[in-house]
CSV table of C-alpha atoms and ligand atoms in Angstrom, one decimal:
chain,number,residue,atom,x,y,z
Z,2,UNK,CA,106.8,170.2,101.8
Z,3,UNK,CA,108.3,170.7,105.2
Z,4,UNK,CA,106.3,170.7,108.1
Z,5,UNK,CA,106.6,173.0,111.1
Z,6,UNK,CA,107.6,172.8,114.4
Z,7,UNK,CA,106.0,174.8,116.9
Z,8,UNK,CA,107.5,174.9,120.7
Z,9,UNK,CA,105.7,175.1,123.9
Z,10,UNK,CA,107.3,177.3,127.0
Z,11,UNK,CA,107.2,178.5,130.7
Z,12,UNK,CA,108.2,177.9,133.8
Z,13,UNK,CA,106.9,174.7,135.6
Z,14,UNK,CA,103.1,174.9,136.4
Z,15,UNK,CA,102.5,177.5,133.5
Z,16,UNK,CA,100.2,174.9,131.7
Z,17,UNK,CA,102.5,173.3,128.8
Z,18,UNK,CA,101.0,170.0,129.4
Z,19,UNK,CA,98.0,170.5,129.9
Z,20,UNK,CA,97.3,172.4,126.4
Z,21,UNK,CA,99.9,170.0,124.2
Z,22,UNK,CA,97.7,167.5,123.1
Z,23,UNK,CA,95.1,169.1,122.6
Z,24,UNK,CA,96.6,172.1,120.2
Z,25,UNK,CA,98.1,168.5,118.4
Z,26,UNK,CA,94.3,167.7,117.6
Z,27,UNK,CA,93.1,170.6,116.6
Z,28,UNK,CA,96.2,170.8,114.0
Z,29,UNK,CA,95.3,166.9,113.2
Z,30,UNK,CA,91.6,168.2,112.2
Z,31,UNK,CA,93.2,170.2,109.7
Z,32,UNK,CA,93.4,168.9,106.3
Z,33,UNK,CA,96.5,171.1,105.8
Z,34,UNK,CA,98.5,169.3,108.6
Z,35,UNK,CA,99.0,165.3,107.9
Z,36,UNK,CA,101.2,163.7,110.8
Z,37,UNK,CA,101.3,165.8,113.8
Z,38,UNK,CA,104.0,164.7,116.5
Z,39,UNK,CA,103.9,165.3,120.3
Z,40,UNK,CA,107.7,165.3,122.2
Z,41,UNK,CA,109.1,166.9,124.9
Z,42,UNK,CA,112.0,168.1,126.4
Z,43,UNK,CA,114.8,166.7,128.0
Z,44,UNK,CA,113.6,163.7,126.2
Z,45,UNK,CA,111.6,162.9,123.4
Z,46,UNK,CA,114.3,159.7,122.5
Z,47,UNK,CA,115.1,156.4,123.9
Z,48,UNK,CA,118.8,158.1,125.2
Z,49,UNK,CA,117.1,161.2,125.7
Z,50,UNK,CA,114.2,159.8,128.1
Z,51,UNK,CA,117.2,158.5,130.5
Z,52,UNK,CA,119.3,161.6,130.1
Z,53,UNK,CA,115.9,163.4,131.6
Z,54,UNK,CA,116.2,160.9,134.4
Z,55,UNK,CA,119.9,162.1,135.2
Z,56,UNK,CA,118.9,165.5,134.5
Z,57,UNK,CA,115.6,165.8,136.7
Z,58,UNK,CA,116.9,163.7,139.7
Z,59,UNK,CA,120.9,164.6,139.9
Z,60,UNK,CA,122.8,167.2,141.3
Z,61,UNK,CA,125.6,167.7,138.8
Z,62,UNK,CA,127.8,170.5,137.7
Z,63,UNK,CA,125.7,173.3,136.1
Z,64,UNK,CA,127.5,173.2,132.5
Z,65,UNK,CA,127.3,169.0,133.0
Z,66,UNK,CA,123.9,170.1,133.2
Z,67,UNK,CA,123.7,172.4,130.0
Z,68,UNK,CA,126.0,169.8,128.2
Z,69,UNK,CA,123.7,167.0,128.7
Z,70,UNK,CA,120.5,169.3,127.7
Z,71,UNK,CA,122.2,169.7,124.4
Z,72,UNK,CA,123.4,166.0,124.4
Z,73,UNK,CA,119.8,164.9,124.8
Z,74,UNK,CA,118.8,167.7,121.9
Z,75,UNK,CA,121.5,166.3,119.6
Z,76,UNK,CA,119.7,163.3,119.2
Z,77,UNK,CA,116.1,164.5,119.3
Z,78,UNK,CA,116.8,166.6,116.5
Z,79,UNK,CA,118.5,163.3,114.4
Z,80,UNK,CA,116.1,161.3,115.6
Z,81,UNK,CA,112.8,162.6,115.7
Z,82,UNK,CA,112.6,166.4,114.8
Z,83,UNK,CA,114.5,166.6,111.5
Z,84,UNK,CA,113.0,163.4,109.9
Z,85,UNK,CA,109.7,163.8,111.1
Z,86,UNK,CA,109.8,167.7,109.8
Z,87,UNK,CA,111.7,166.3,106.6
Z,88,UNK,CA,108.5,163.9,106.0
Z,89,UNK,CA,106.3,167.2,106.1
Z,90,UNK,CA,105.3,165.9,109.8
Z,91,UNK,CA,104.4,168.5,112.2
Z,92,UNK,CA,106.6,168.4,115.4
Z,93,UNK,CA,105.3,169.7,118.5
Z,94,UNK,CA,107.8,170.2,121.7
Z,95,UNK,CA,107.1,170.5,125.1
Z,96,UNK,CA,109.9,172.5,125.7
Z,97,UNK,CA,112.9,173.6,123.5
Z,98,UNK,CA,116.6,175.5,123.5
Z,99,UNK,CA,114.2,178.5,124.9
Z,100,UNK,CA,114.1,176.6,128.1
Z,101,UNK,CA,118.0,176.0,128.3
Z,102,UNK,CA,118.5,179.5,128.3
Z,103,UNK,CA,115.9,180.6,130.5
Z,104,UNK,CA,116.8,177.7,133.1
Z,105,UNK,CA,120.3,177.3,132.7
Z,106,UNK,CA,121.2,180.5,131.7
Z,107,UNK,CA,118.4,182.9,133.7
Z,108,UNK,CA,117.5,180.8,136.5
Z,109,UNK,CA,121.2,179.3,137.0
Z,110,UNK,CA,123.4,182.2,135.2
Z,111,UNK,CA,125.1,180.4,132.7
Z,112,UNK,CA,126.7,182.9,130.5
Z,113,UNK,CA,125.0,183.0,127.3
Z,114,UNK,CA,127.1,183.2,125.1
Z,115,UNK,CA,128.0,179.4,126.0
Z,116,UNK,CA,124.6,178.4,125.4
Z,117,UNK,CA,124.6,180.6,122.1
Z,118,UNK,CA,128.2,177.9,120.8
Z,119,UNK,CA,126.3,174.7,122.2
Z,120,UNK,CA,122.7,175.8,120.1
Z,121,UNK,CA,124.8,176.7,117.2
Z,122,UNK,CA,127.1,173.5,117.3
Z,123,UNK,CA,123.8,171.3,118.0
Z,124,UNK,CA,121.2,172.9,115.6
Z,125,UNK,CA,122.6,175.2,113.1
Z,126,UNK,CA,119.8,176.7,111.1
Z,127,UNK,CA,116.9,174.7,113.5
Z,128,UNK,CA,114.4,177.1,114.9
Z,129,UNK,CA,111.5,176.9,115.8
Z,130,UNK,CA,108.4,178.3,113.9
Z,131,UNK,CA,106.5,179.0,116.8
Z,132,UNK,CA,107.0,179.4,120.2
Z,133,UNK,CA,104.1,179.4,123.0
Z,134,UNK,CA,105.3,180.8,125.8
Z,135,UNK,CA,102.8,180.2,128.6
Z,136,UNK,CA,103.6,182.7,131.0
Z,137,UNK,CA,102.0,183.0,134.9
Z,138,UNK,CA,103.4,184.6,137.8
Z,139,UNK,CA,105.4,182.6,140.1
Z,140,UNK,CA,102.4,182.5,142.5
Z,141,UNK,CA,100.0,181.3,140.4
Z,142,UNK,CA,102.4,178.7,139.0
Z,143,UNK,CA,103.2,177.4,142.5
Z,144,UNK,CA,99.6,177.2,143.8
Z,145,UNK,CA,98.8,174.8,140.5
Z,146,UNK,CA,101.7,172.6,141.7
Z,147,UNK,CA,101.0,172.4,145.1
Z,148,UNK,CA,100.0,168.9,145.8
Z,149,UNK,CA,99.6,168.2,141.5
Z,150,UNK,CA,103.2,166.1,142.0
Z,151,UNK,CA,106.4,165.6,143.8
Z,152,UNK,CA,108.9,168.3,142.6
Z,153,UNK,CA,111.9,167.2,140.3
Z,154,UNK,CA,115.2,169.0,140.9
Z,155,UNK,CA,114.1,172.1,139.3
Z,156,UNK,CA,111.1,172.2,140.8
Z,157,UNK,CA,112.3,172.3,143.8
Z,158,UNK,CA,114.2,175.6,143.3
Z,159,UNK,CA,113.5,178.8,144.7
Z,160,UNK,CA,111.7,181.7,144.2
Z,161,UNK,CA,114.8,183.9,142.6
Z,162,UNK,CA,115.7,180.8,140.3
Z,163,UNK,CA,111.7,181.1,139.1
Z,164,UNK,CA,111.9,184.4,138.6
Z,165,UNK,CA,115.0,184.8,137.1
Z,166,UNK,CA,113.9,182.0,134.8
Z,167,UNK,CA,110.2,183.9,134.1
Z,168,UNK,CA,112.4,186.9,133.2
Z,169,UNK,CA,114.5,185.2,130.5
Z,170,UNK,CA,112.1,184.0,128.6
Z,171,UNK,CA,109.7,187.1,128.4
Z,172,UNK,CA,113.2,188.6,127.5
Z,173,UNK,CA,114.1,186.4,124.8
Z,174,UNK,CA,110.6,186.7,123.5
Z,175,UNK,CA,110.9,190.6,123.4
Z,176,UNK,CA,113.9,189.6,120.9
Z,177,UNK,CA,112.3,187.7,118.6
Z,178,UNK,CA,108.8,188.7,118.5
Z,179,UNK,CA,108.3,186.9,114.9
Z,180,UNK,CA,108.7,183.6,116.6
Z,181,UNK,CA,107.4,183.7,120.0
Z,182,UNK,CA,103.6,184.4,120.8
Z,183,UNK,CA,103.2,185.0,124.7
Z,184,UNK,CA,100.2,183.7,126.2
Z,185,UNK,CA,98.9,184.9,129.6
Z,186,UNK,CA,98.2,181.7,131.3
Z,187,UNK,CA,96.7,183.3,134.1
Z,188,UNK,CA,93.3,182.7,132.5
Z,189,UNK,CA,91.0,180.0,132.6
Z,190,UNK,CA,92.1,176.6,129.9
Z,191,UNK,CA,88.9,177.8,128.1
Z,192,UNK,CA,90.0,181.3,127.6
Z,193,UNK,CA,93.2,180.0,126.7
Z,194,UNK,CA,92.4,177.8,124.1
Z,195,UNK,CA,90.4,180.6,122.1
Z,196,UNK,CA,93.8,182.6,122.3
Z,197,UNK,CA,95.2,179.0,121.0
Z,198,UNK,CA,92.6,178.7,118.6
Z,199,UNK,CA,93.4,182.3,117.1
Z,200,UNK,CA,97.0,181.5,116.6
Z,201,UNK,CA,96.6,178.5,115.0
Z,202,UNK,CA,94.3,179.9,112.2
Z,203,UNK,CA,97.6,182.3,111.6
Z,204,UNK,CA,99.9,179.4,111.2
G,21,ADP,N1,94.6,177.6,133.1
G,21,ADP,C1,94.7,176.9,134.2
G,21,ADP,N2,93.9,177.1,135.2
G,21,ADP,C2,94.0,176.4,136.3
G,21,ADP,N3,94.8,175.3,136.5
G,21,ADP,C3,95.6,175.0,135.5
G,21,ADP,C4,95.6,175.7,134.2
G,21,ADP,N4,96.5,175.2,133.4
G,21,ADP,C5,97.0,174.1,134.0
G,21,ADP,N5,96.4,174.0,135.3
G,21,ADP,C6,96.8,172.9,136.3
G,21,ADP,O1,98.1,173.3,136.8
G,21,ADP,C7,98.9,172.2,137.0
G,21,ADP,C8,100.2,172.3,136.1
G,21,ADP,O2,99.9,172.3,134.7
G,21,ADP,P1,100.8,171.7,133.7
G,21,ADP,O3,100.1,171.7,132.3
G,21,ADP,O4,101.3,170.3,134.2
G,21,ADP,O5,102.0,172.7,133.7
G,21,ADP,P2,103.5,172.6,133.0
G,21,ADP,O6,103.4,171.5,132.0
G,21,ADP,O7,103.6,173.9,132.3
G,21,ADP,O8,104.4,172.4,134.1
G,21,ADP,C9,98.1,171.0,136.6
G,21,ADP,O9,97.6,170.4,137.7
G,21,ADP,C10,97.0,171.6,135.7
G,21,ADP,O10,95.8,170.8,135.8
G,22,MG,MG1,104.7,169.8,131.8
């Protein structure tokens, strides 16, 4: 049987990181779950981990930028997602095409509908089964990054460009309600992992 792949979401500082592995061992403690796989995105591949380097660190054209997100998905998906999910693996993403649209498209207005042709061309029936979206406002997101690390590229973007960003997502989880499960990350990581807890059980 194929396995699911469940994606993680929000702007930087929401808490994606800091919940990943540890939703990836409460799934392992299942018996219904075999192989459960951690990634991320940009990344998650050899290529893909130096294409995150170009990415994070590199001023570049904004569609160079949305190209090489989809480049680096391309081979994820051959590489890592579709076998592992083929196996019956579970795949867990920190971060997915959600975020190219909320980024490129919301925070950087990148018409859509280009982004719709690249995820069509570059997954074709691939969706997610879940998607987490932590979701903070920008101040609290910014507080838990102050001093936590150096900012990349996109961190270092302003306030519109996080907002702008915030506001995708919550919009494209409005769209697709079946997928997306939003998670107010203002709380504590103990409150949230009951909220985690519940939504695994439904899975
Ligand atoms: N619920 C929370 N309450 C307080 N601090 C948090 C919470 N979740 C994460 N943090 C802290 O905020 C910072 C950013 O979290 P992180 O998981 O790296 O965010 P993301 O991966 O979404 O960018 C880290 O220093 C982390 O310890
Ligand atoms: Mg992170």
């Amino acid at each position: 049987m194929r396995g699911k792949f469940i994606t993680f979401e929000g702007i930087d500082g929401a808490g994606k990181s800091t919940h990943i592995e540890w939703v990836a061992e409460r799934l392992r403690a299942r018996p219904d779950t075999g192989h459960v796989v951690t990634t991320r995105e940009p990344g998650g591949t050899p290529l893909g981990e130096d294409l995150r380097q170009l990415l994070l660190h590199r001023p570049m054209h904004l569609e160079t930028e949305a190209l090489l997100m989809f480049a680096a998905r391309r081979e994820h998906i051959a590489e890592v997602i579709e076998p592992a999910l083929a196996r019956g693996d579970w795949v867990i993403s920190d971060r997915f095409t959600d975020a190219t649209f909320a980024y490129q498209g919301g925070g950087r207005g990148l018409s859509l509908d280009r982004l719709e042709a690249l995820e069509q061309w570059v997954q074709g029936d691939l969706q997610p089964d879940l998607t987490l979206l932590f979701d903070v406002p920008l101040e609290t997101a910014s507080e838990r990054l102050a001093g936590a690390r150096s900012p990349d590229k996109f961190e270092a973007e302003s306030r519109a460009f996080f907002q702008r960003t915030r506001a995708e997502y919550l919009r494209r989880a409005e769209a697709a309600p079946g997928r997306f499960r939003v998670i107010d990350a203002t709380r504590s990581i103990e409150e949230i992992r009951v909220t985690l807890e519940e939504i695994l059980a439904s899975l």
